[in-house]
Coordinates of C-alpha atoms in Angstrom, one line a residue:
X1 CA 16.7 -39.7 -6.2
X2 CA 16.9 -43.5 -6.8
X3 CA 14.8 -45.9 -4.8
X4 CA 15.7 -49.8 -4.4
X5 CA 13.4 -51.6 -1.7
X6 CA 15.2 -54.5 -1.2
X7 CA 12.8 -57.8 -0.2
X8 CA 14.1 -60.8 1.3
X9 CA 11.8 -63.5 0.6
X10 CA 9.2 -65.8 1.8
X11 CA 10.2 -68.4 4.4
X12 CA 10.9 -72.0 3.2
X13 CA 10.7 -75.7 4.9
X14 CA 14.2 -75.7 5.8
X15 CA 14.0 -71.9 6.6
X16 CA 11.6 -73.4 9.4
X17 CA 13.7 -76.4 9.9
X18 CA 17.0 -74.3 9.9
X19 CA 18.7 -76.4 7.3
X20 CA 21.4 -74.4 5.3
X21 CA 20.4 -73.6 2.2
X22 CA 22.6 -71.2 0.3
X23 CA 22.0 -72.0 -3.5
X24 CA 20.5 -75.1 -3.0
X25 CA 17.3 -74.3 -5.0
X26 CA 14.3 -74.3 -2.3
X27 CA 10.7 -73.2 -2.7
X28 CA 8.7 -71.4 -0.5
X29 CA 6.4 -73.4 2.0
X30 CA 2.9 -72.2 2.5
X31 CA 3.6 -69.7 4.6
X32 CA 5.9 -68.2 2.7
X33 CA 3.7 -67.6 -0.3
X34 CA 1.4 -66.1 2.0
X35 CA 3.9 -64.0 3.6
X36 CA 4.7 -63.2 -0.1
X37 CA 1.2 -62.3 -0.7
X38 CA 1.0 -60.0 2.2
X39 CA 4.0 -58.0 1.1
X40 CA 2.8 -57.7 -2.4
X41 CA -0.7 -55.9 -0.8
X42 CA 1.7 -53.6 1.1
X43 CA 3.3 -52.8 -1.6
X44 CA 0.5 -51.9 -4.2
X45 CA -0.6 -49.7 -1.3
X46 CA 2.4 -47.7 -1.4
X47 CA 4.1 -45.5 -3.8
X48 CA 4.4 -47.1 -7.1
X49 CA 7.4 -49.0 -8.3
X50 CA 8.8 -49.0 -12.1
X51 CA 10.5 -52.3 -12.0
X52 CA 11.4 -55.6 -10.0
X53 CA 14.6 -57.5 -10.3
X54 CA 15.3 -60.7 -8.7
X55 CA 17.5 -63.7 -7.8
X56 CA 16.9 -67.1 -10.2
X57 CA 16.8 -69.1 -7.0
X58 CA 13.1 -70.3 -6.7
X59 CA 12.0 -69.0 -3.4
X60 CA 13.1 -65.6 -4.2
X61 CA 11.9 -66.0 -8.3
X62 CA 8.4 -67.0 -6.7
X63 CA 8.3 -64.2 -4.2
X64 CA 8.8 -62.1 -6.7
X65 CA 6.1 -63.5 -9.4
X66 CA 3.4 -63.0 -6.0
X67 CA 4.6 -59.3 -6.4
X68 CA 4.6 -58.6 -9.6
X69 CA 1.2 -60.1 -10.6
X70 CA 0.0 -58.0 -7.8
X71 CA 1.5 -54.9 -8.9
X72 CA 0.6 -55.6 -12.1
X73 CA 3.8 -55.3 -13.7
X74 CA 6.7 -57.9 -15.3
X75 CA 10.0 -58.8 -13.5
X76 CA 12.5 -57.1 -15.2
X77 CA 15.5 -59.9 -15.3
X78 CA 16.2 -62.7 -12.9
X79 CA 20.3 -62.7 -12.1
X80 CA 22.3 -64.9 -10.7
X81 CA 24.6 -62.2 -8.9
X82 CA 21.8 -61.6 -6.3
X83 CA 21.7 -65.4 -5.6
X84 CA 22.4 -66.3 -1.9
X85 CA 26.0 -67.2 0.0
X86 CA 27.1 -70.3 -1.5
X87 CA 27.5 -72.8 1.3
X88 CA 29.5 -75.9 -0.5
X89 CA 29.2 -79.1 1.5
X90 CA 26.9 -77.3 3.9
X91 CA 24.1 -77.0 2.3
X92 CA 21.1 -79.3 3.2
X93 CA 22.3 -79.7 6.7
X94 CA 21.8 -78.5 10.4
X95 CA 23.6 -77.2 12.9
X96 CA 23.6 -80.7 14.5
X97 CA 24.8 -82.4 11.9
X98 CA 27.2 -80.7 11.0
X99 CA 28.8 -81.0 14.8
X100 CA 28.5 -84.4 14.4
X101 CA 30.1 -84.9 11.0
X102 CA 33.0 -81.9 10.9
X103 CA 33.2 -81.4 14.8
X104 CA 32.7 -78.1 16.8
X105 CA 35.0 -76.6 14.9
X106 CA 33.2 -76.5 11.3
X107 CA 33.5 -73.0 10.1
X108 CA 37.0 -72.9 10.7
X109 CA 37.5 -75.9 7.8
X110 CA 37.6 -75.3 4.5
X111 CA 33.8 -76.9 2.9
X112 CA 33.8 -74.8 0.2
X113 CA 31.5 -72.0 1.2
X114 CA 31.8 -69.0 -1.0
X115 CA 33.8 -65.8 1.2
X116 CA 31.7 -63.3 2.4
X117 CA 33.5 -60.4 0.8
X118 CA 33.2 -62.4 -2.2
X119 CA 29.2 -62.2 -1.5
X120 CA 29.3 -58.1 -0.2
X121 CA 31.6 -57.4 -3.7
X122 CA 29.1 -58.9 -6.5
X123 CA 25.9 -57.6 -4.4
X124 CA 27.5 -53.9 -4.1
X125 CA 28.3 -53.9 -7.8
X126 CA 24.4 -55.4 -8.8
X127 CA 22.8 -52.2 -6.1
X128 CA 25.2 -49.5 -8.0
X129 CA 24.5 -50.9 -11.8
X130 CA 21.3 -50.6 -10.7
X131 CA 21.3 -47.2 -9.8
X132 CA 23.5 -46.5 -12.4
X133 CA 21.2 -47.8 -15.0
X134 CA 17.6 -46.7 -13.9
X135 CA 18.4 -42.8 -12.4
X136 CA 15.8 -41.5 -10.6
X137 CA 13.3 -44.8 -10.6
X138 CA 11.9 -46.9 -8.0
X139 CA 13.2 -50.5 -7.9
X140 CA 12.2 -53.6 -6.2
X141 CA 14.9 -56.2 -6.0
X142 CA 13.8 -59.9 -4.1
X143 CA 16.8 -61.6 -2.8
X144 CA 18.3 -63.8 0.1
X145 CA 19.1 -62.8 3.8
X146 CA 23.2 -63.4 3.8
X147 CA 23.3 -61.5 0.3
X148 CA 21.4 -58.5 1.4
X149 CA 22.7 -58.1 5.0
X150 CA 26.2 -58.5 3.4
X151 CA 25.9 -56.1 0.7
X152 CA 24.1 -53.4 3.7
X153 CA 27.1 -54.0 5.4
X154 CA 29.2 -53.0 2.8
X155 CA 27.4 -50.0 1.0
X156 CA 26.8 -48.6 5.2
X157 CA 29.4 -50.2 6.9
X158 CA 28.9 -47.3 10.2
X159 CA 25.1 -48.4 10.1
X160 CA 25.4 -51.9 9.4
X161 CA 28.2 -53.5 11.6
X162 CA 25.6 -57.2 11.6
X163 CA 22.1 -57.5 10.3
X164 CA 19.5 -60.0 10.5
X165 CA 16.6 -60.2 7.7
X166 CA 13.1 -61.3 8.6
X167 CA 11.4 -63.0 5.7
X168 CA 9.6 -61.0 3.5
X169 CA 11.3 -57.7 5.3
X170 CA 11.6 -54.6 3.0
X171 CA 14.7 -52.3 3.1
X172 CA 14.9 -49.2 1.1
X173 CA 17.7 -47.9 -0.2
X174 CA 17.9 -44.1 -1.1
X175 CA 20.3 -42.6 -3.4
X176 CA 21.0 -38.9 -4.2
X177 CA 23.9 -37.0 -5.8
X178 CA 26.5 -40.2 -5.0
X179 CA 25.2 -40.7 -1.7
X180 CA 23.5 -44.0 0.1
X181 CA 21.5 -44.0 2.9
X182 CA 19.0 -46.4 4.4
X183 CA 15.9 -44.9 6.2
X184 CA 13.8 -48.5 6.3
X185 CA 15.2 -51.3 7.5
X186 CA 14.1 -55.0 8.0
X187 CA 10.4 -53.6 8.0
X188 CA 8.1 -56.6 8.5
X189 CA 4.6 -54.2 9.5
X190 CA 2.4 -56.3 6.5
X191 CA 3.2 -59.9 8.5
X192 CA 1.2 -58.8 11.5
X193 CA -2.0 -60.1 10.6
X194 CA -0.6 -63.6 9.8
X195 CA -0.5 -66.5 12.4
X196 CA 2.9 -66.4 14.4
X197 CA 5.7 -68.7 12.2
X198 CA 6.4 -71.9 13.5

């Protein structure tokens, strides 16, 4: 069987400010490296993993470095096709402002934001390479919320008709003999000792 736990990671300043980030390259914020920290102690706890892949983007990238120094164990590759949604003219704004600038009516215009199947297409093909190349091991891969909840949605569409990712969350992936299924989801047990996010 092939394991990938799938990490969303730490929370940023405009995670906490709800700014639109897509691949606008963000880093974590305090609490999100300690949120990263807190994940990597779960996991060296746990079974042991054989690699970590990640997104370039910098909050995932760094999430990723607090887990693999913990582990004690390199990151495999950093890739560009686990990146998150691309949100064009978007990105770096609010809600608010972007009412005030496009109108209630923003999502239906076209601002360049990359499509969502376009999203759930390159992160379904990264999870099968995956499992493709490295048969049998257990994999970490650190991404963004939109990328993972869209590619969940698409590998399980009759479990996954929406998601919503916590920061830091874990979801493992299981796959035997050509079969997917999901028996963690969104699993955010090591953040109950922090303070309550903002």
């Amino acid at each position: 069987m092939t394991t990938i736990g799938i990490v969303r990671h730490g929370i940023t300043e405009w995670n906490r400010l709800r700014i639109s980030q897509g691949c606008a390259d963000v880093p974590l914020n305090d609490t999100g490296r300690k949120q990263a920290a807190a994940i990597a102690q779960r996991l060296a706890e746990e079974s042991p993993w054989d690699l970590i892949v990640s997104s370039d983007l910098s909050r995932a990238r760094e999430t990723a470095e607090i887990i693999a120094e913990k582990l004690q164990m390199p990151i495999s590759r950093l890739d560009q096709r686990i990146r998150e949604i691309s949100c064009g003219e978007i990105e770096g704004t609010t809600e608010a402002e972007r009412l005030e600038k496009w109108g209630a009516d923003w999502r239906s215009l076209d601002l360049g934001m990359e499509k969502t199947e376009d999203v759930a297409a390159r992160g379904l093909a990264f999870i099968k390479e995956l499992a493709e190349q490295h048969p049998g091991k257990r994999i970490l891969m650190v991404s963004h919320g939109a990328l993972i909840g869209l590619t969940l949605q698409a590998l399980l569409p009759d479990q996954f008709l929406k998601t919503d990712l916590d920061n830091t969350s874990i979801t493992i992936l299981e796959q035997a003999e050509g079969l997917w299924q999901c028996p963690l989801y969104n699993c955010t047990k090591h953040l109950t000792a922090l303070q309550p996010m903002e």
